[in-house]
PDB file of N, CA and C in Angstrom:
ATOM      1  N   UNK W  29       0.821  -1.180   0.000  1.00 57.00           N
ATOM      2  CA  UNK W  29       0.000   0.000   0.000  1.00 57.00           C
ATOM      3  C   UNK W  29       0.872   1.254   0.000  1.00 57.00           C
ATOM      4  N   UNK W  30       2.082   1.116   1.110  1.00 54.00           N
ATOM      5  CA  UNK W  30       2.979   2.497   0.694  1.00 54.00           C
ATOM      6  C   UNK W  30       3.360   2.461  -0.639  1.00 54.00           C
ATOM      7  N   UNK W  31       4.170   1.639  -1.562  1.00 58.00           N
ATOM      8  CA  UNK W  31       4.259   1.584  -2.409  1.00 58.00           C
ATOM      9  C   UNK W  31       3.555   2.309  -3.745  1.00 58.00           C
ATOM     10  N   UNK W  32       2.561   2.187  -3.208  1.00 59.00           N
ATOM     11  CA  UNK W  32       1.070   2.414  -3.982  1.00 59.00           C
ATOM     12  C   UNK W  32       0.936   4.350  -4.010  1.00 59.00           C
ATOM     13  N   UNK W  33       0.830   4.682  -2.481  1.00 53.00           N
ATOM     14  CA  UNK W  33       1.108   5.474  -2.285  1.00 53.00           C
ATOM     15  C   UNK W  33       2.165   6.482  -3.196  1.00 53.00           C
ATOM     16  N   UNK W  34       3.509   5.929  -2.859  1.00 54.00           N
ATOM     17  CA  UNK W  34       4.615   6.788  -3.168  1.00 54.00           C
ATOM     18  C   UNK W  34       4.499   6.876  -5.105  1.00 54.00           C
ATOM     19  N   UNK W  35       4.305   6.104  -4.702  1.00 60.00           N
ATOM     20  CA  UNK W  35       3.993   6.147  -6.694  1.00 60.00           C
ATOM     21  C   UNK W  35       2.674   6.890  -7.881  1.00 60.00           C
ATOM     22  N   UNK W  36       1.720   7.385  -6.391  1.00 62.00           N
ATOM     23  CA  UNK W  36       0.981   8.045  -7.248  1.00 62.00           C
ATOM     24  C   UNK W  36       0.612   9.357  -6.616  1.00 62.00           C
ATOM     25  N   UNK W  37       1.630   9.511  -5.690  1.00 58.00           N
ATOM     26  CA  UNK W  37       1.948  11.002  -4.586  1.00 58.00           C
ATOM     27  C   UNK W  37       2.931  11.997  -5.270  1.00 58.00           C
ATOM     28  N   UNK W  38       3.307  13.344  -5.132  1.00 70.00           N
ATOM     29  CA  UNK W  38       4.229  13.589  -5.603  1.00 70.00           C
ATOM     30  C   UNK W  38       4.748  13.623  -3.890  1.00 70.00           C
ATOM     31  N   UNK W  39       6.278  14.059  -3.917  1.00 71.00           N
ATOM     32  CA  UNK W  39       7.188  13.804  -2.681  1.00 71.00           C
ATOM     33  C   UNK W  39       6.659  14.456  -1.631  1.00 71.00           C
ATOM     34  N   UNK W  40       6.228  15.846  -1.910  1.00 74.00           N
ATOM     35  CA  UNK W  40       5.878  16.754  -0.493  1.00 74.00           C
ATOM     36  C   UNK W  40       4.395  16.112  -0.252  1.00 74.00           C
ATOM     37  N   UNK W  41       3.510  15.585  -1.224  1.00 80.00           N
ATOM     38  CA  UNK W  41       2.248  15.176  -0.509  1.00 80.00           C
ATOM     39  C   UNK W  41       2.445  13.232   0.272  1.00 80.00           C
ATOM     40  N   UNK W  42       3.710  12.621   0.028  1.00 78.00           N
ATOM     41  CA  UNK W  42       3.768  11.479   0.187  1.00 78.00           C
ATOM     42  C   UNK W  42       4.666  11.991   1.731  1.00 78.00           C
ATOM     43  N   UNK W  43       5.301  12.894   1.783  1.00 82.00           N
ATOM     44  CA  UNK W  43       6.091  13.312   3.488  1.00 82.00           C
ATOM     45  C   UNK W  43       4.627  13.786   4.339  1.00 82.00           C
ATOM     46  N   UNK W  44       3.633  14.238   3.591  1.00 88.00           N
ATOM     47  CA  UNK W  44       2.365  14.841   4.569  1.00 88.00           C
ATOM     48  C   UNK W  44       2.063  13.349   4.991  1.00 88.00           C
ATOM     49  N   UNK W  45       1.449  12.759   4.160  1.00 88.00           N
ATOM     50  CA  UNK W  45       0.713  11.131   4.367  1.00 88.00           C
ATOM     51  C   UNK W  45       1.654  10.421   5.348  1.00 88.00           C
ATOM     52  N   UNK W  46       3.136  10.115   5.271  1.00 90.00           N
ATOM     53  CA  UNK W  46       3.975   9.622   6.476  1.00 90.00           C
ATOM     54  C   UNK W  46       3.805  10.251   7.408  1.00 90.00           C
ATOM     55  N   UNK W  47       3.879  11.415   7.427  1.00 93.00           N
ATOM     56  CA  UNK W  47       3.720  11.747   9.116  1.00 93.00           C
ATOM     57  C   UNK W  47       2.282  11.939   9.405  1.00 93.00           C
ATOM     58  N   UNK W  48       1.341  11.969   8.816  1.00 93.00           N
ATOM     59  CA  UNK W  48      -0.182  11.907   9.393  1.00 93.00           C
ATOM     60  C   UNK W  48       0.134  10.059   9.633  1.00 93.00           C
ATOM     61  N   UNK W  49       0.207   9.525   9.035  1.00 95.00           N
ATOM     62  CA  UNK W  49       0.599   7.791   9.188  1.00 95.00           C
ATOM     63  C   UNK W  49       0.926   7.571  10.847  1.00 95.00           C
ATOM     64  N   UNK W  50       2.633   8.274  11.037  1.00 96.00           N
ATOM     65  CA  UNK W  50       3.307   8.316  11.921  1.00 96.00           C
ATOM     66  C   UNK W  50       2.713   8.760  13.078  1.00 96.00           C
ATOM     67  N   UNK W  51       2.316  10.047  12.888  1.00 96.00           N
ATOM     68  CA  UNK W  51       1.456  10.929  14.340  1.00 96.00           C
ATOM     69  C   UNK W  51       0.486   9.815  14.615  1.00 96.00           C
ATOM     70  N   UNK W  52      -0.547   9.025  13.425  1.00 96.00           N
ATOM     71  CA  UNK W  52      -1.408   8.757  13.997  1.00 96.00           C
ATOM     72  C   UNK W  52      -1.192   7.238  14.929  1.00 96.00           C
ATOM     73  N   UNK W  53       0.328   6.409  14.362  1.00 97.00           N
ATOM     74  CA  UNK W  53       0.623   5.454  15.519  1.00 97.00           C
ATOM     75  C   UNK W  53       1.291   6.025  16.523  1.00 97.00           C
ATOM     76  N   UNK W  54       1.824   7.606  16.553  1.00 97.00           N
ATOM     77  CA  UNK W  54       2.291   7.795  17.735  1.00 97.00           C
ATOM     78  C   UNK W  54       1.170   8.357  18.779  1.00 97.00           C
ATOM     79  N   UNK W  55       0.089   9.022  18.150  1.00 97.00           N
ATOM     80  CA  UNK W  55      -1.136   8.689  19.085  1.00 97.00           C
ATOM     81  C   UNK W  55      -1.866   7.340  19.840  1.00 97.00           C
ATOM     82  N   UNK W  56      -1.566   6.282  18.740  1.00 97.00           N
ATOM     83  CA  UNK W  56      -1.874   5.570  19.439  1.00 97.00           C
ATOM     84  C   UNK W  56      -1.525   4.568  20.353  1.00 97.00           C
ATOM     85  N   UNK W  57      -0.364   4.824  20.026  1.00 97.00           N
ATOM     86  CA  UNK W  57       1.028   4.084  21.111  1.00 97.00           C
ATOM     87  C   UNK W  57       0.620   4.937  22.526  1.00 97.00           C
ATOM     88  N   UNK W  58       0.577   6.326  22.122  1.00 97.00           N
ATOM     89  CA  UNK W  58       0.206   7.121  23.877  1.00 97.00           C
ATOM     90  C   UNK W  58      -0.942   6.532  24.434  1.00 97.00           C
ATOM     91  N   UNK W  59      -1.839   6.518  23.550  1.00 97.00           N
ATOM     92  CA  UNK W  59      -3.660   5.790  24.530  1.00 97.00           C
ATOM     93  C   UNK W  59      -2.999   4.966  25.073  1.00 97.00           C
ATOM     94  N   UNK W  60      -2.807   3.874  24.181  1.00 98.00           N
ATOM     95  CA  UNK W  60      -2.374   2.292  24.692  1.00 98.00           C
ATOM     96  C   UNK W  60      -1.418   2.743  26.132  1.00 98.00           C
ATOM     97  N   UNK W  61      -0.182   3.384  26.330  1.00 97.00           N
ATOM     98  CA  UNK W  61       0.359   3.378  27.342  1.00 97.00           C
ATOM     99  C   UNK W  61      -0.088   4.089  28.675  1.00 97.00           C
ATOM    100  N   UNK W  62      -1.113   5.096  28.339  1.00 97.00           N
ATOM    101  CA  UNK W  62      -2.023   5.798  29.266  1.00 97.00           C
ATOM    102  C   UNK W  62      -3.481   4.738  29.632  1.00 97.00           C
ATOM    103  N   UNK W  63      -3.588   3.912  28.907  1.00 97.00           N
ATOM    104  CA  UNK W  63      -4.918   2.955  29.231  1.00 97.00           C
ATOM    105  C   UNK W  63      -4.035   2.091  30.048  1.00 97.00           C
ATOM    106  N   UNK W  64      -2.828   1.796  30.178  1.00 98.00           N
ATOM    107  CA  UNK W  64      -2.140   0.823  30.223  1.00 98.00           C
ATOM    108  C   UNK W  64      -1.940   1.359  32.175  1.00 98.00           C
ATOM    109  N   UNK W  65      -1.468   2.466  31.900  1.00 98.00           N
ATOM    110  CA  UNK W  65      -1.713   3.447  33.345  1.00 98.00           C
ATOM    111  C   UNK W  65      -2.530   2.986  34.282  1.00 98.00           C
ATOM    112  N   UNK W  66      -3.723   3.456  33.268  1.00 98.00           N
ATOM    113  CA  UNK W  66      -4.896   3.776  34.440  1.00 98.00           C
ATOM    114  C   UNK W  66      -5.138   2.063  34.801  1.00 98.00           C
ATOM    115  N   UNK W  67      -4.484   1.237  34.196  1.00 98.00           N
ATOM    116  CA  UNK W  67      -5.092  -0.276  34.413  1.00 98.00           C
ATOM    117  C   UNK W  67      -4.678  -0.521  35.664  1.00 98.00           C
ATOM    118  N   UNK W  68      -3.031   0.093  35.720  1.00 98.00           N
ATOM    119  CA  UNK W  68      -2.335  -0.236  36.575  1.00 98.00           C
ATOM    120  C   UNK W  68      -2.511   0.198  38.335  1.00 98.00           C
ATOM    121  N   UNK W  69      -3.042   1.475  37.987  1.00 97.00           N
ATOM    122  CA  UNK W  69      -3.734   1.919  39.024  1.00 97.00           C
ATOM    123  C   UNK W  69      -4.738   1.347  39.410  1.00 97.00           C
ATOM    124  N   UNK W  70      -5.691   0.675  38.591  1.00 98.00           N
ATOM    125  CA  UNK W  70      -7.088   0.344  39.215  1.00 98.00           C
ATOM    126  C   UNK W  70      -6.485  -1.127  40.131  1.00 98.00           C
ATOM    127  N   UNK W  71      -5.672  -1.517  39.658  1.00 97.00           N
ATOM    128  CA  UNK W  71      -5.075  -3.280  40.186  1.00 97.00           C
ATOM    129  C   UNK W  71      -5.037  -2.340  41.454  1.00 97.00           C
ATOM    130  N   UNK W  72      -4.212  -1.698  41.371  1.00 98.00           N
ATOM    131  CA  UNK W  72      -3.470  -1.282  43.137  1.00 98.00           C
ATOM    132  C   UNK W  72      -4.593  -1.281  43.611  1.00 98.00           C
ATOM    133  N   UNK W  73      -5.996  -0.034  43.642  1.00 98.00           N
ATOM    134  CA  UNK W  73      -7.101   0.203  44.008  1.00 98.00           C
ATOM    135  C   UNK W  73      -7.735  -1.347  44.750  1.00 98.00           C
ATOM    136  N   UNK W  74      -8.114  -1.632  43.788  1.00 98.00           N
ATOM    137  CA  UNK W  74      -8.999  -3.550  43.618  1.00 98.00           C
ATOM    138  C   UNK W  74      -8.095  -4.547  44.930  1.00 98.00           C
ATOM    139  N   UNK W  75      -6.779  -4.033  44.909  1.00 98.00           N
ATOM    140  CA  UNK W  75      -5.644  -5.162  45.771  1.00 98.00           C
ATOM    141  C   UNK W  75      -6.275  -4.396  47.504  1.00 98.00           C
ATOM    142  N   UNK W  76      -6.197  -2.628  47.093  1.00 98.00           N
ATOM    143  CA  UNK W  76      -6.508  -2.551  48.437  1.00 98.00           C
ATOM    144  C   UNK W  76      -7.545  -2.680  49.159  1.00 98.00           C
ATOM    145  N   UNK W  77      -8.257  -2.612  48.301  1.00 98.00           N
ATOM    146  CA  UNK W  77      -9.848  -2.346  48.681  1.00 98.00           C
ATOM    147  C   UNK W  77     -10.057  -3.948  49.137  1.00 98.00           C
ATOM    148  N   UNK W  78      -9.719  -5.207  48.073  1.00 98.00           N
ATOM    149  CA  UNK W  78      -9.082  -6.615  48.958  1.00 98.00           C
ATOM    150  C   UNK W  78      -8.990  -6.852  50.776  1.00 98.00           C
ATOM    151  N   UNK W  79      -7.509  -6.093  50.459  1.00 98.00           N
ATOM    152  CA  UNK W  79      -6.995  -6.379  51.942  1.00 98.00           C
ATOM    153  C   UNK W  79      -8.283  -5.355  52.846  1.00 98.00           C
ATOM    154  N   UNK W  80      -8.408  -4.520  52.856  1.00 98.00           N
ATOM    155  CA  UNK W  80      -9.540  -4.216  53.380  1.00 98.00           C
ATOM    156  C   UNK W  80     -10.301  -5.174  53.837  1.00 98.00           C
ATOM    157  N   UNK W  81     -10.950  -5.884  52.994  1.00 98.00           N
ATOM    158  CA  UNK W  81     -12.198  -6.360  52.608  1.00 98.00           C
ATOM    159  C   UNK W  81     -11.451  -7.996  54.018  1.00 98.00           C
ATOM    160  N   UNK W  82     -10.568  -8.078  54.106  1.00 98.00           N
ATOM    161  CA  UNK W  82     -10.138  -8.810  54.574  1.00 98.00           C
ATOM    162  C   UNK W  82      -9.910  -8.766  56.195  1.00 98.00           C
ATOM    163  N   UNK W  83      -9.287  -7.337  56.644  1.00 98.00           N
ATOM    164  CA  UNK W  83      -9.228  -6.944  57.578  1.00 98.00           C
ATOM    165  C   UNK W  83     -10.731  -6.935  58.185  1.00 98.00           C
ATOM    166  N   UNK W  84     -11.693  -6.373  57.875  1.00 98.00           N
ATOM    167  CA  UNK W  84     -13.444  -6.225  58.161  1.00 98.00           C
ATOM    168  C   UNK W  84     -13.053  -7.780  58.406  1.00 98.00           C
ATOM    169  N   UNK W  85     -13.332  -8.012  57.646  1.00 98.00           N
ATOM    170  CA  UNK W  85     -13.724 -10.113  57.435  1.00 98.00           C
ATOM    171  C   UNK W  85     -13.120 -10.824  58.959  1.00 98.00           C
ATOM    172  N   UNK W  86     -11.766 -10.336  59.249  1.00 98.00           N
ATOM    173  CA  UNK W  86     -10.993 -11.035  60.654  1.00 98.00           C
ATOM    174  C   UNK W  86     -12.020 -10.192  61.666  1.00 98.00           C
ATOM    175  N   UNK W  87     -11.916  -8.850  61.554  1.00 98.00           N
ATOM    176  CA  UNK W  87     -12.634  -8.310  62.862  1.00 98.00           C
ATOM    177  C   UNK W  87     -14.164  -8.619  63.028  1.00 98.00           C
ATOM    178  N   UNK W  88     -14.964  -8.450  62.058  1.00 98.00           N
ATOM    179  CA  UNK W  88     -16.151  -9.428  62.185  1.00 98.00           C
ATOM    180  C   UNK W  88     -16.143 -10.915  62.940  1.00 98.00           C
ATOM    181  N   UNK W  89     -15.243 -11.332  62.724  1.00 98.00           N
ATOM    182  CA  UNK W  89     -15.039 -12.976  63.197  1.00 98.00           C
ATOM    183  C   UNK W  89     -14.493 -12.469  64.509  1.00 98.00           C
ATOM    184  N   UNK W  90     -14.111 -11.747  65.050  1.00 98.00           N
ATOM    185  CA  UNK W  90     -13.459 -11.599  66.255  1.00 98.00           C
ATOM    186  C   UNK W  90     -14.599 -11.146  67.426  1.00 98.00           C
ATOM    187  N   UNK W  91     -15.044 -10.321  66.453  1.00 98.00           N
ATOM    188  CA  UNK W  91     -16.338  -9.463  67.117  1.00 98.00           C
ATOM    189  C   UNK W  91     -17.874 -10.695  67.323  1.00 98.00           C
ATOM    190  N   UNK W  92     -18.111 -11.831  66.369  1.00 98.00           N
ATOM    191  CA  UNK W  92     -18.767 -12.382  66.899  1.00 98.00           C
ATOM    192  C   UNK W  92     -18.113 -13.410  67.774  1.00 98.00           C
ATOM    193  N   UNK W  93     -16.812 -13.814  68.275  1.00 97.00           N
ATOM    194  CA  UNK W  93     -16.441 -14.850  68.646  1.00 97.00           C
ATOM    195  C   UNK W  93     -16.911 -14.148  70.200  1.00 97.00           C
ATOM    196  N   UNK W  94     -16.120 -12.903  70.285  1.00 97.00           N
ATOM    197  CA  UNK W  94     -16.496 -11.589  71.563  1.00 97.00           C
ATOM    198  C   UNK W  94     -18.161 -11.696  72.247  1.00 97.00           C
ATOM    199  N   UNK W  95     -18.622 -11.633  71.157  1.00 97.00           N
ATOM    200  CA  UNK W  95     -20.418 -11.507  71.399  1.00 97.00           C
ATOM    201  C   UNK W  95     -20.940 -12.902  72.039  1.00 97.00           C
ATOM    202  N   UNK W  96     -20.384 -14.109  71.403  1.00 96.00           N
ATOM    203  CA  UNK W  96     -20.695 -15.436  71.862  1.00 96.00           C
ATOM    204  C   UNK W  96     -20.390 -15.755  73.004  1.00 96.00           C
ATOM    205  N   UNK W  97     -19.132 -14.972  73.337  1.00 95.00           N
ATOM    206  CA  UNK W  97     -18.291 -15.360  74.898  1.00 95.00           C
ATOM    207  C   UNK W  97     -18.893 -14.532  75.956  1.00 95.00           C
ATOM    208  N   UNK W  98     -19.122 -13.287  75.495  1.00 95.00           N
ATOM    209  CA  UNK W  98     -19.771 -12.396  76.214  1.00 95.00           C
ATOM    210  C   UNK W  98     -21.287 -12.831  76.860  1.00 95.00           C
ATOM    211  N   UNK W  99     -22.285 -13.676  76.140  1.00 94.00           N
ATOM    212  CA  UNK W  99     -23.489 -13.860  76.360  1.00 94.00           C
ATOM    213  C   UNK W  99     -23.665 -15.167  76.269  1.00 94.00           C
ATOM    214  N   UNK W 100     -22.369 -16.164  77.149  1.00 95.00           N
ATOM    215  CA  UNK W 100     -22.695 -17.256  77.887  1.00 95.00           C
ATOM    216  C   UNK W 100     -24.129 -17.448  78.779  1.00 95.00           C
ATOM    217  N   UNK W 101     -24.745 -18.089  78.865  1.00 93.00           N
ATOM    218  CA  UNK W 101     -25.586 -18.397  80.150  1.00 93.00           C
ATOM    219  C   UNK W 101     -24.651 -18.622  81.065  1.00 93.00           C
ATOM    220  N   UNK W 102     -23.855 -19.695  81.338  1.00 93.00           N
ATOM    221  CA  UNK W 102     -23.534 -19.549  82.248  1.00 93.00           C
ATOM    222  C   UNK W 102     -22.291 -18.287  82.729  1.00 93.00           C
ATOM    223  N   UNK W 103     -21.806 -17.495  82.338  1.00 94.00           N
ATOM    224  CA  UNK W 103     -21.000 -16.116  82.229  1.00 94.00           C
ATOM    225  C   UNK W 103     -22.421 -15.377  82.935  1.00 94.00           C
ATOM    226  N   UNK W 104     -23.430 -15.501  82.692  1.00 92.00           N
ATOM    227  CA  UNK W 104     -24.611 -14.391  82.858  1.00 92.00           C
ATOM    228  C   UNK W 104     -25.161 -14.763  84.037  1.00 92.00           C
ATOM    229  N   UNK W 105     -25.003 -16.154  84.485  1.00 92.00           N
ATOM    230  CA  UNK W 105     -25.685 -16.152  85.842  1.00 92.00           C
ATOM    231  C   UNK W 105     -24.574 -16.032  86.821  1.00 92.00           C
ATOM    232  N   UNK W 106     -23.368 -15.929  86.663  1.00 94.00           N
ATOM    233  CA  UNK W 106     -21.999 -15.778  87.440  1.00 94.00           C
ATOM    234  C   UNK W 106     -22.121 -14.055  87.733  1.00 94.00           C
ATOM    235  N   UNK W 107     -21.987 -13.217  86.444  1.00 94.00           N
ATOM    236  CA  UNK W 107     -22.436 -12.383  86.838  1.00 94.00           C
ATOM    237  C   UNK W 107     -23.873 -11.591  88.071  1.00 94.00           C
ATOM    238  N   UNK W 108     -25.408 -11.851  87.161  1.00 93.00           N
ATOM    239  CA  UNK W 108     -26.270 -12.065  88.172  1.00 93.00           C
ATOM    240  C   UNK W 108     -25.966 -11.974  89.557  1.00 93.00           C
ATOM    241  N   UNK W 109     -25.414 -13.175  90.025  1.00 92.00           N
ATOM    242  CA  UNK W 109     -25.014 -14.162  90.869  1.00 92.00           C
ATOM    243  C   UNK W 109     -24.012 -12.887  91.829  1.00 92.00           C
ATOM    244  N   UNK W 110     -23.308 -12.615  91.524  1.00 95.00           N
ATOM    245  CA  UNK W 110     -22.265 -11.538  92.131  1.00 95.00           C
ATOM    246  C   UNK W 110     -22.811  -9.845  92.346  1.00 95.00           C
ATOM    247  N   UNK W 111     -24.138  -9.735  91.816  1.00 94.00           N
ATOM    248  CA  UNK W 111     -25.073  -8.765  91.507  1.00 94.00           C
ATOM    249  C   UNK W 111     -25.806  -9.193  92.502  1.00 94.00           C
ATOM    250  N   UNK W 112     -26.344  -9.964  93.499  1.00 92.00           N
ATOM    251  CA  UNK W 112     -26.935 -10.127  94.081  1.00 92.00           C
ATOM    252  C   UNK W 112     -28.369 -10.509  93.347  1.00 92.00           C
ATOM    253  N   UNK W 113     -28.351 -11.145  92.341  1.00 91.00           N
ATOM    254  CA  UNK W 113     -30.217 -11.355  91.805  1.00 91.00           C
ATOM    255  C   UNK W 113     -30.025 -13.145  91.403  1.00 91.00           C
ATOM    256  N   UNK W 114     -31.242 -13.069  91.417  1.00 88.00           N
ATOM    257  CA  UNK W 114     -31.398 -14.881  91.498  1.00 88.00           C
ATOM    258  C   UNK W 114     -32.696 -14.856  90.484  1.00 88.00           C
ATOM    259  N   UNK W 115     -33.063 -16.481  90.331  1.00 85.00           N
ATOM    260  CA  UNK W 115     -34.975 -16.163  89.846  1.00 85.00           C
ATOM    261  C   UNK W 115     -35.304 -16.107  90.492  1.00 85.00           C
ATOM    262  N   UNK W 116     -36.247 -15.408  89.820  1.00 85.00           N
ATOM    263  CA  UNK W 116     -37.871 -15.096  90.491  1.00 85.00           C
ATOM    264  C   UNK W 116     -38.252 -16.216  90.938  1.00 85.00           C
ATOM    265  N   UNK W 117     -38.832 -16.045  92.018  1.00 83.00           N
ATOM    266  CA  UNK W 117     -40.299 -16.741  92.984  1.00 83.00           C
ATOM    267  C   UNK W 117     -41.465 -15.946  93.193  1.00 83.00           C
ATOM    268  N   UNK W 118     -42.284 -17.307  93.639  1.00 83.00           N
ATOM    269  CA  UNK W 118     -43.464 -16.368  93.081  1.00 83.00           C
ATOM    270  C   UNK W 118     -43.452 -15.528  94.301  1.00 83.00           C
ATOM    271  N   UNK W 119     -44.540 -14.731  94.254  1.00 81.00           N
ATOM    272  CA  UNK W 119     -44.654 -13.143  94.456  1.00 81.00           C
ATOM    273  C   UNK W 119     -44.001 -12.098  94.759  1.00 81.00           C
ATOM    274  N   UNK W 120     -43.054 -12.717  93.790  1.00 84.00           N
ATOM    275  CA  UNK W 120     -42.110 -11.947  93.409  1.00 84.00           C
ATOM    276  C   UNK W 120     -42.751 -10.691  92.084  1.00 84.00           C
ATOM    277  N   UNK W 121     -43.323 -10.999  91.433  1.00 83.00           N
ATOM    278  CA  UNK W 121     -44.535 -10.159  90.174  1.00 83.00           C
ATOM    279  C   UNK W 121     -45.789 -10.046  90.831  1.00 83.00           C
ATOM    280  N   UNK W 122     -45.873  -8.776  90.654  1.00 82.00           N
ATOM    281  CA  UNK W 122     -47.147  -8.092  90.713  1.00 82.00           C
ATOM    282  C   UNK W 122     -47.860  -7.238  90.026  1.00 82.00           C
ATOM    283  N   UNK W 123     -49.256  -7.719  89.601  1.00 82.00           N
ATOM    284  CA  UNK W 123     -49.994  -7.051  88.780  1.00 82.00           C
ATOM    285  C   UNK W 123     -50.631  -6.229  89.334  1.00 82.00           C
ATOM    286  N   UNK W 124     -50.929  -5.004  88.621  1.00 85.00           N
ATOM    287  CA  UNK W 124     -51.245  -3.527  88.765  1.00 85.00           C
ATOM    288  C   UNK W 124     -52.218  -3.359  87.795  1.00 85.00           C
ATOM    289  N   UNK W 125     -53.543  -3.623  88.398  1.00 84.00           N
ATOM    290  CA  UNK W 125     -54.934  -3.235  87.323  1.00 84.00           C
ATOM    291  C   UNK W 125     -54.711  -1.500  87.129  1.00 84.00           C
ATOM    292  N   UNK W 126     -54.850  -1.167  85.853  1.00 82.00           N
ATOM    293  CA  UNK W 126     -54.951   0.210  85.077  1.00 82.00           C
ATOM    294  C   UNK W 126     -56.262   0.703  86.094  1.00 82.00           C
ATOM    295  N   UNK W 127     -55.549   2.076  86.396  1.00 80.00           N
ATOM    296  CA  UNK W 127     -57.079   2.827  86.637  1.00 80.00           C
ATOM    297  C   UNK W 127     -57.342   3.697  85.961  1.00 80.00           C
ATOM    298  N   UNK W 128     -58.352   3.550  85.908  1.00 78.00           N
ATOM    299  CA  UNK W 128     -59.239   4.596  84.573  1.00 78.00           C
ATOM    300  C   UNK W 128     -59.895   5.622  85.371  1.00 78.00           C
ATOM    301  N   UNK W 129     -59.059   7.065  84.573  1.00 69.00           N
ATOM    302  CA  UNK W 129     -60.059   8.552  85.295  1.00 69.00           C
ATOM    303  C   UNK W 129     -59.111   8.941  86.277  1.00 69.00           C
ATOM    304  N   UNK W 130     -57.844   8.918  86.349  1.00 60.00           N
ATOM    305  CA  UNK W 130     -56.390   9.518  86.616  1.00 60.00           C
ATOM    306  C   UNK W 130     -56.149  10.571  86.107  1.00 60.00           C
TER     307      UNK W 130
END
């Protein structure tokens, strides 16, 4: 096709056509290495946002292991227990009929 070109160009319009040629792979060599950029950046982004995603993930697991230990029955009546409260017996509850016209 250059060939083609040079042979039915005269010289100054066949130097325009090379460098519109040229500019236009040296434009596109820049996208490619600027797409190539931003790719590289988004990995980092995606890796951190990861470890993140990871860190949450351990402290969640820590935080329910915390919650489970915390709200033993028996942990809760030890407590209680050192609180001075026990169960209820009866009349121990007392009902309080509503009065009406207070």
């Amino acid at each position: 096709m250059v060939e083609r070109i040079e042979q039915s160009l005269p010289r100054r319009s066949r130097l325009n056509v090379e460098t519109a040629l040229a500019s236009a792979l040296f434009l596109a060599l820049l996208i490619q290495v600027g797409l190539r950029i931003h790719l590289v950046g988004k990995g980092y982004e995606v890796a951190a946002v990861q470890n993140e995603l990871l860190e949450y993930d351990a402290e969640l697991r820590q935080l329910r292991a915390d919650y489970a230990s915390l709200h033993r029955p028996a942990r809760l009546k030890q407590i209680a227990k050192s609180h001075g409260l026990s169960a209820m017996g009866e009349g121990q509850i007392r009902y309080i009929e509503e009065r009406r016209g207070l």
